[in-house]
PDB file of C-alpha atoms in Angstrom:
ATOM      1  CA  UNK G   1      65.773 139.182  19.122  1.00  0.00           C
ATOM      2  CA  UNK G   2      66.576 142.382  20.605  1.00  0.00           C
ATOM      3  CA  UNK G   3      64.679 144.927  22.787  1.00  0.00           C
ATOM      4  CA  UNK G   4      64.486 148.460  23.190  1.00  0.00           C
ATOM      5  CA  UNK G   5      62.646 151.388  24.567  1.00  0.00           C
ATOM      6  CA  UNK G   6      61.130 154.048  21.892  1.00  0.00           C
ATOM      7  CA  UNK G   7      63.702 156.495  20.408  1.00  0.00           C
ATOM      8  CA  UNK G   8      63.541 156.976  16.676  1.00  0.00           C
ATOM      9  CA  UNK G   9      67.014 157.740  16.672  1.00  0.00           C
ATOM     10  CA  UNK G  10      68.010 154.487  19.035  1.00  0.00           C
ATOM     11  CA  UNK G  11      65.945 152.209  16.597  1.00  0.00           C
ATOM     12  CA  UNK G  12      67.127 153.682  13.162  1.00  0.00           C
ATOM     13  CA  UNK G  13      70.855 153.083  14.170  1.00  0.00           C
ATOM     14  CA  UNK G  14      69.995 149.720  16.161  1.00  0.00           C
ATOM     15  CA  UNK G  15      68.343 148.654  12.287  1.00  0.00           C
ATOM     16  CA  UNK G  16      71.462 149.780  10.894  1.00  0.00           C
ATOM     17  CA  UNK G  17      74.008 148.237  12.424  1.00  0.00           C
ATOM     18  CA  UNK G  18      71.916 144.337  13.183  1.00  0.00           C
ATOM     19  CA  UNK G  19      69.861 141.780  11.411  1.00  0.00           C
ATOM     20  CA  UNK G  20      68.347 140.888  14.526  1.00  0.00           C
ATOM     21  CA  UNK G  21      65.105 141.381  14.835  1.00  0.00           C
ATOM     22  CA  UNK G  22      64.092 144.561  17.082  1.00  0.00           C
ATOM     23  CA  UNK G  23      60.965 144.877  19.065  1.00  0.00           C
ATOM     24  CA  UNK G  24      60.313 148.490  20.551  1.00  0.00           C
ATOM     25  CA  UNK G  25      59.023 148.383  24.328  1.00  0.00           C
ATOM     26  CA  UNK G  26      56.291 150.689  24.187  1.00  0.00           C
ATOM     27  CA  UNK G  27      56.460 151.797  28.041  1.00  0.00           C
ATOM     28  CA  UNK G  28      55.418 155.362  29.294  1.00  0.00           C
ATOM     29  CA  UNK G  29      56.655 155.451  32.769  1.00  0.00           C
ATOM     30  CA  UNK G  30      58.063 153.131  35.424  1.00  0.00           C
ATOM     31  CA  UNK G  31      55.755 152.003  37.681  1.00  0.00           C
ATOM     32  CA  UNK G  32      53.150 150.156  37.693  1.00  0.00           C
ATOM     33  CA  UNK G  33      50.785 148.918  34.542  1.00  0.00           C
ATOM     34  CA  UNK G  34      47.701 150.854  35.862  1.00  0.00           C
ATOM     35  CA  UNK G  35      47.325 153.360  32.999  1.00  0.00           C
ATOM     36  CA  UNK G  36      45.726 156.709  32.590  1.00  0.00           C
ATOM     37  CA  UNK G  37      44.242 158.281  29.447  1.00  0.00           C
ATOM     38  CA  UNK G  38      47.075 160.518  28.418  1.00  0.00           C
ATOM     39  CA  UNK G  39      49.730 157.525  29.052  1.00  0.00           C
ATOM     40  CA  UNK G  40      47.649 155.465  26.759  1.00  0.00           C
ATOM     41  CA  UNK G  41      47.717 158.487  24.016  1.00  0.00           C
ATOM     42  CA  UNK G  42      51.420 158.361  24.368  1.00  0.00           C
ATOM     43  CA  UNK G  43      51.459 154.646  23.916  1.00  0.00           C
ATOM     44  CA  UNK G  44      49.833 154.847  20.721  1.00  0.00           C
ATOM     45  CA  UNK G  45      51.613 157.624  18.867  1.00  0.00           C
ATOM     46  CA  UNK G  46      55.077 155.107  20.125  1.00  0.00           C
ATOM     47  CA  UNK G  47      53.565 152.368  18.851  1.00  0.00           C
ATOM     48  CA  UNK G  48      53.110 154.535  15.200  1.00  0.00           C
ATOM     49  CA  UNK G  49      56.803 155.622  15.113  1.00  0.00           C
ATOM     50  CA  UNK G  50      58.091 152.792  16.258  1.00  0.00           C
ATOM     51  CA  UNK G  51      56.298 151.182  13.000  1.00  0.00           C
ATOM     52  CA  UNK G  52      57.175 153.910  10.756  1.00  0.00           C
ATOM     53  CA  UNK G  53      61.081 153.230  11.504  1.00  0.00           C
ATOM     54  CA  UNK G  54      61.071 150.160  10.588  1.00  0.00           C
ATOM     55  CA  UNK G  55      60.235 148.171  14.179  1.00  0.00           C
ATOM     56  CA  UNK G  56      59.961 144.259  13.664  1.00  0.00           C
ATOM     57  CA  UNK G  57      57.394 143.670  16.866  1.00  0.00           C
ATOM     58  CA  UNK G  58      56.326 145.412  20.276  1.00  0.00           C
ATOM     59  CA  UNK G  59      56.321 144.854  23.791  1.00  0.00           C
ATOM     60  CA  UNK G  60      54.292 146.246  25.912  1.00  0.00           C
ATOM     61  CA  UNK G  61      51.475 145.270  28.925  1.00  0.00           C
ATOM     62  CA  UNK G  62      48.751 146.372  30.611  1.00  0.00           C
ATOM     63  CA  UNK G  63      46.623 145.793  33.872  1.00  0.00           C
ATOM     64  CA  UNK G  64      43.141 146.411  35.486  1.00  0.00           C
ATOM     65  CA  UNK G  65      43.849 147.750  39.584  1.00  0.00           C
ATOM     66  CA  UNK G  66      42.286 144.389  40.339  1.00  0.00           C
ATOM     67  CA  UNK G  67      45.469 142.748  38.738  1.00  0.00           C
ATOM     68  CA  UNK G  68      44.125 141.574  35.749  1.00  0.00           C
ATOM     69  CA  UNK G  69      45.037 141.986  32.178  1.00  0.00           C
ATOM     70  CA  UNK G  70      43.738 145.118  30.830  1.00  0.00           C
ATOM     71  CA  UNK G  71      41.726 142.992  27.472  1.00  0.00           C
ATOM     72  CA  UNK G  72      39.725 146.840  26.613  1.00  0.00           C
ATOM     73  CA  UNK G  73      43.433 148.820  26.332  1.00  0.00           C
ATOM     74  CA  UNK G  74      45.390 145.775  25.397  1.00  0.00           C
ATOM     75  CA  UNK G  75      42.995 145.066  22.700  1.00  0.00           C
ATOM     76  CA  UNK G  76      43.338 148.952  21.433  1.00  0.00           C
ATOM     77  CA  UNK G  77      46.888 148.262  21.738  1.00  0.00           C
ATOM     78  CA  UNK G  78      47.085 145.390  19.389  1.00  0.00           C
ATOM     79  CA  UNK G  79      45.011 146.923  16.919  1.00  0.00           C
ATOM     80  CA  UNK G  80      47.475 149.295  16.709  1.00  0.00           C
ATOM     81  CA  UNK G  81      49.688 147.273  16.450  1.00  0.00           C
ATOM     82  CA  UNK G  82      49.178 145.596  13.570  1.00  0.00           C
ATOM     83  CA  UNK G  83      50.741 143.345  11.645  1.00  0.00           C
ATOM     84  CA  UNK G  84      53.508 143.172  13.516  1.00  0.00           C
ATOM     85  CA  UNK G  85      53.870 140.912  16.484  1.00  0.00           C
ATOM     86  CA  UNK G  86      53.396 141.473  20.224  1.00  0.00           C
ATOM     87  CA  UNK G  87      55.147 140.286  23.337  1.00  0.00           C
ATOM     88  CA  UNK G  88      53.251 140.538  26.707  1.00  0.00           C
ATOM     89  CA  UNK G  89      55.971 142.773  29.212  1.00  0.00           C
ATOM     90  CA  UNK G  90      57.585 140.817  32.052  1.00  0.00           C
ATOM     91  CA  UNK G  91      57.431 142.919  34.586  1.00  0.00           C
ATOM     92  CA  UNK G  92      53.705 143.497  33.808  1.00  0.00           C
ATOM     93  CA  UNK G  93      52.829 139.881  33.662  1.00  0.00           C
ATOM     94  CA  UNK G  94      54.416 138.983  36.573  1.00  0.00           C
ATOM     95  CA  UNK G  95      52.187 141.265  38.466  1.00  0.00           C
ATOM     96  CA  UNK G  96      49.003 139.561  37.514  1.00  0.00           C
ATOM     97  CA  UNK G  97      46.730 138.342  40.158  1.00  0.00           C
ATOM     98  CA  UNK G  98      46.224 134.773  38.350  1.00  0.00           C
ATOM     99  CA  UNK G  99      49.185 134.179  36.079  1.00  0.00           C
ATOM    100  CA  UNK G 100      47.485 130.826  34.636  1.00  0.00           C
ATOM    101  CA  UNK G 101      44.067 132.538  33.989  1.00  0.00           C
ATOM    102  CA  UNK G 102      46.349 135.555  32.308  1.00  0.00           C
ATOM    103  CA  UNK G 103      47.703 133.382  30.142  1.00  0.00           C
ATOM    104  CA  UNK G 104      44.910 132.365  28.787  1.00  0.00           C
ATOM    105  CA  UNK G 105      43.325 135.672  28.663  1.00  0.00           C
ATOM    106  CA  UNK G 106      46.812 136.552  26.780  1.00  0.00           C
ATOM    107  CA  UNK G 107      46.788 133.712  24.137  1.00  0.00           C
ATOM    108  CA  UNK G 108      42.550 134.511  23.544  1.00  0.00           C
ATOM    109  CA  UNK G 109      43.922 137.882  22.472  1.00  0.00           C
ATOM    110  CA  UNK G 110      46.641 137.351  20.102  1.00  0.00           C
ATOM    111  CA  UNK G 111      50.059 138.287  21.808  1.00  0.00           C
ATOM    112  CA  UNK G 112      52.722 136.031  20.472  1.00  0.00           C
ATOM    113  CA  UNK G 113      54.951 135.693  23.320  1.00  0.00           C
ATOM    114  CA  UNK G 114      54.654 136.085  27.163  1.00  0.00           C
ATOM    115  CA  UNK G 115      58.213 137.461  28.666  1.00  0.00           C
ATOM    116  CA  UNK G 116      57.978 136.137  33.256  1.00  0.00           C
ATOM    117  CA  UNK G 117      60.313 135.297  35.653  1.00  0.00           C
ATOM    118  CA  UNK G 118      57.424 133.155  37.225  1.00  0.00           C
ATOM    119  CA  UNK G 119      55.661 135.822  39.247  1.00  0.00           C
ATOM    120  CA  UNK G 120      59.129 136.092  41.202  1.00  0.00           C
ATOM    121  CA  UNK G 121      62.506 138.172  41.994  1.00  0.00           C
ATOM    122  CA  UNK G 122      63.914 135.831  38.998  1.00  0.00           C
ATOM    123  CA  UNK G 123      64.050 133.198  36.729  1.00  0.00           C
ATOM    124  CA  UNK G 124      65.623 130.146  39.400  1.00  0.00           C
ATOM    125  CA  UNK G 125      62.761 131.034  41.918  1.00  0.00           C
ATOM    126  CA  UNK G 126      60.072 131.435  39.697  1.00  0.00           C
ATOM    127  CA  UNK G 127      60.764 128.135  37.608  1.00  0.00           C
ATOM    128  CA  UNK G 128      58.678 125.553  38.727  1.00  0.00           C
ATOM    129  CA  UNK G 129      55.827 128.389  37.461  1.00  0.00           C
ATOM    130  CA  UNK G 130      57.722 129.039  34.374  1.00  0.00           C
ATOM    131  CA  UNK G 131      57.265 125.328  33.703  1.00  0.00           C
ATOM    132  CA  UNK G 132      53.622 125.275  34.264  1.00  0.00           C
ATOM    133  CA  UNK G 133      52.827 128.166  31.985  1.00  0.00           C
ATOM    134  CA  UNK G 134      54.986 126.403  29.476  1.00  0.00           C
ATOM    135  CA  UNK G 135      52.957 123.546  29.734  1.00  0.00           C
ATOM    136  CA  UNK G 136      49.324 124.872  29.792  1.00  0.00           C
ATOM    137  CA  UNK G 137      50.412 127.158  26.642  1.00  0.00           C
ATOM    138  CA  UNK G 138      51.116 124.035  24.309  1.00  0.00           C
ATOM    139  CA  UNK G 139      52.823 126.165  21.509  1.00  0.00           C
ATOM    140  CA  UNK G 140      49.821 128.527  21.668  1.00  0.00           C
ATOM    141  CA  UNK G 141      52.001 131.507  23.084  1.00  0.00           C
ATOM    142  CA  UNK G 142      55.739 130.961  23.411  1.00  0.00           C
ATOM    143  CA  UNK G 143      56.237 131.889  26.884  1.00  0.00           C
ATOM    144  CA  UNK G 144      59.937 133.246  27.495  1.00  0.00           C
ATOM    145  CA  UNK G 145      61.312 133.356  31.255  1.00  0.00           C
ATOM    146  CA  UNK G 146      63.444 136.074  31.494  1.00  0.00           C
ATOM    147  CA  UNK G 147      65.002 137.639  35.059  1.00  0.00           C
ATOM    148  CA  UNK G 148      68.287 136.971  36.432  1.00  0.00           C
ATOM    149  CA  UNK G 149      69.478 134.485  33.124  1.00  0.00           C
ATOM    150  CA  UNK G 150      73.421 134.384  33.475  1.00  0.00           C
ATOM    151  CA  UNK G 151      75.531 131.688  31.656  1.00  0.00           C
ATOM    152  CA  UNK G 152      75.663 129.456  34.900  1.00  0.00           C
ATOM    153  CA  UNK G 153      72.243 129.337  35.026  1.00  0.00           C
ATOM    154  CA  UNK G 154      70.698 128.904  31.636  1.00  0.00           C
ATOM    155  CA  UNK G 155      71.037 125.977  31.318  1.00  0.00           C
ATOM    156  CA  UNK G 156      69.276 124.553  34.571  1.00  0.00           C
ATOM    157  CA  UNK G 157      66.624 127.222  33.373  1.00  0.00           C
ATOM    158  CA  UNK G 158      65.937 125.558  29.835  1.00  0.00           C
ATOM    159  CA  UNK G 159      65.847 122.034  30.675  1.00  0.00           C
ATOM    160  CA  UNK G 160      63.962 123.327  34.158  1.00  0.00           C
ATOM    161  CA  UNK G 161      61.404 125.118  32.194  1.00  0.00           C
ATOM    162  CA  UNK G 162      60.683 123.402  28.985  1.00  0.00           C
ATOM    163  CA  UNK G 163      60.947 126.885  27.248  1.00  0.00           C
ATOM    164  CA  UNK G 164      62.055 127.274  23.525  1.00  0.00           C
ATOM    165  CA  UNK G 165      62.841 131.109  23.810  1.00  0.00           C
ATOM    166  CA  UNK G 166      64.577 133.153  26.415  1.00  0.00           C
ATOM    167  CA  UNK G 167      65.730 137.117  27.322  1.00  0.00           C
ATOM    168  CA  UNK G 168      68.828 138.446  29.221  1.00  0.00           C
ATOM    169  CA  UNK G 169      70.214 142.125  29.130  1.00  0.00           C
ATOM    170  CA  UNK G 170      74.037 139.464  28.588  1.00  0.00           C
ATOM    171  CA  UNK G 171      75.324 143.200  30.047  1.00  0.00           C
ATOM    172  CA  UNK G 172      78.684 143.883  31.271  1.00  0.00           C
ATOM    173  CA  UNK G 173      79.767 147.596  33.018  1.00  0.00           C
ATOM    174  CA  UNK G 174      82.293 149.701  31.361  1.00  0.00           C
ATOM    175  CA  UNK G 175      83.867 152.200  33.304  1.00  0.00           C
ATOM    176  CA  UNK G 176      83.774 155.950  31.338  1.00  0.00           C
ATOM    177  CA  UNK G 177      86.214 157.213  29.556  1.00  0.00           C
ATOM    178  CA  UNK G 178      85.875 160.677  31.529  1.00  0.00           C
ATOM    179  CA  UNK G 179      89.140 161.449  32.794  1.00  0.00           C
ATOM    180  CA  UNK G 180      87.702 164.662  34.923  1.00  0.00           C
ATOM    181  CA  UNK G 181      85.276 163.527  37.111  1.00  0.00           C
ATOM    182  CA  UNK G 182      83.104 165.982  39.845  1.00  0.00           C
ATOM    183  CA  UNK G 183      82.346 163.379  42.732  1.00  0.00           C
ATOM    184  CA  UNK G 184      80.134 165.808  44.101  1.00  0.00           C
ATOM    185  CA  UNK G 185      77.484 165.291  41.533  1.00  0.00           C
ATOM    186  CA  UNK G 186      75.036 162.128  40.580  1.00  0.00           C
ATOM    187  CA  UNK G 187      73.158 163.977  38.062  1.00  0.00           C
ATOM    188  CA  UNK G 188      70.142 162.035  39.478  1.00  0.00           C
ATOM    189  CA  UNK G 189      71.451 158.684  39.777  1.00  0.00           C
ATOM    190  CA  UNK G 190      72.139 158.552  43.232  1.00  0.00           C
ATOM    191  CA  UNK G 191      70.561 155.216  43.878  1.00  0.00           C
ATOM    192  CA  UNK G 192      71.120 153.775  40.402  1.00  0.00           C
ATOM    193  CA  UNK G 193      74.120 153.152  38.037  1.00  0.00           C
ATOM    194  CA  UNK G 194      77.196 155.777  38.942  1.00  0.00           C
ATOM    195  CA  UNK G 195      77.689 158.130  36.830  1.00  0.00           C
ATOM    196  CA  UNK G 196      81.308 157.481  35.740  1.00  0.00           C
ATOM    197  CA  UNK G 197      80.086 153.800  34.655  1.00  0.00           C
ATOM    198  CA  UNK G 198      77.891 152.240  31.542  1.00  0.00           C
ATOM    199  CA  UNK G 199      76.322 149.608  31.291  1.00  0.00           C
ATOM    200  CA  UNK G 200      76.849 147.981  27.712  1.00  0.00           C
ATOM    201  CA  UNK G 201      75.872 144.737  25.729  1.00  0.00           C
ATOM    202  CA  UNK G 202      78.651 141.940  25.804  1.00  0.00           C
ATOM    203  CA  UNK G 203      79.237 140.135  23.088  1.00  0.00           C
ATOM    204  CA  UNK G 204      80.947 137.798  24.657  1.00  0.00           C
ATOM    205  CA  UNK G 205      78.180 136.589  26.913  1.00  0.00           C
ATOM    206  CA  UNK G 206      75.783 136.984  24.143  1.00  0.00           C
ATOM    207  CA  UNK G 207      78.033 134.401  22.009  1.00  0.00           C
ATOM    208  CA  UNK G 208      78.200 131.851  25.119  1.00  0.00           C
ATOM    209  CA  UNK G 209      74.460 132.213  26.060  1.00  0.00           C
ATOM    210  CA  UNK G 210      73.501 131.100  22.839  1.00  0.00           C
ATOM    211  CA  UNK G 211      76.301 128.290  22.053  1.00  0.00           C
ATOM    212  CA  UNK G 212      74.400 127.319  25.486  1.00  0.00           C
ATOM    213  CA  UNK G 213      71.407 126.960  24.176  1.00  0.00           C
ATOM    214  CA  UNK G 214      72.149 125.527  20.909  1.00  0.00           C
ATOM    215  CA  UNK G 215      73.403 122.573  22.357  1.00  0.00           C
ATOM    216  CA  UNK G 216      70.091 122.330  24.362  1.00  0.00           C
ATOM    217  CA  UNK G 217      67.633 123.073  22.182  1.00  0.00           C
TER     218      UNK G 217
END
């Protein structure tokens, strides 16, 4: 399964060139999950393009400023959605004030998956919660840790966790092929990737990660 943020283009060629299933990430702004009116208008018109090119499922969360799940916009949200499945966003759900009473709150309202890295800066720190969450679900929602997932790690992380599923960018950096280059210049990503370097999908890792997990799961 892979992921992406909302660009008609992005998603038409993405369809084109994979029989993977795609799920848009329906995600206004970085930040936190604390909405306002006109972010949730631009959630909805995503969520109606992403369906009209040809989307397989969403991602996306939402959260009260208390720290709970947002069940009045999520609901909205799923509606929406419909009938295409939903994934609960990571980053959202490991904000949650009570990630066991979320989960339940999530499963009551129909998401399919749950994407965490245990309420923690990744995957290894946040497993023994990962496993929990696992358990309490019992194949009601398939919960997915995701977070810092390399090939040494996996598989300590599957067999740690109990989980069935799991997400990794498996990225690699690839410098540019610019051969003029103004070092004077970050275009706005001074504190983020340099400019003169991309970050890319490797197929490699992809192909071990998963030979990894066959063998596990």
């Amino acid at each position: 399964m892979s992921q992406t943020c909302l660009s008609a283009g992005l998603l038409q060629v993405v369809k084109q060139c994979t029989r993977v299933p795609v799920f848009v990430m329906i995600r206004p702004r970085g930040g936190d999950f604390l909405y306002s009116d006109r972010e949730v208008e631009v959630m909805k018109a995503d969520i109606r393009l992403a369906k009209q090119h040809g989307a397989d499922g969403l991602v996306f969360g939402a959260l009260t400023e208390d720290g709970r799940v947002d069940t009045e916009l999520c609901t909205a949200l799923l509606a929406a959605s419909r009938p295409l499945p939903v994934t609960f966003h990571r980053a959202a759900f490991d904000m949650v004030y009570d990630p066991l009473a979320a989960l339940e709150t999530l499963i009551s309202m129909g998401f399919e998956r749950v994407l965490t890295s245990g309420c923690d800066s990744s995957v290894l720190e946040g497993l023994p919660l990962i496993k929990r969450l696992t358990e309490q679900a019992k194949g009601r929602i398939v919960v997915v840790p995701g977070g810092g997932i390399t090939e040494r790690n996996l598989q300590r992380i599957l067999e740690g966790s109990g989980a069935s599923e799991f997400h990794c960018s498996a990225r690699s950096v690839k410098d540019s092929g610019m051969k003029f280059r103004n070092p004077y210049t970050t275009m706005g990503a001074y504190l983020s990737t340099p400019e003169y370097s991309i970050k890319v999908a490797d197929v490699a890792k992809v192909r071990t990660l998963n030979a990894i997990a066959k063998n596990i799961l």
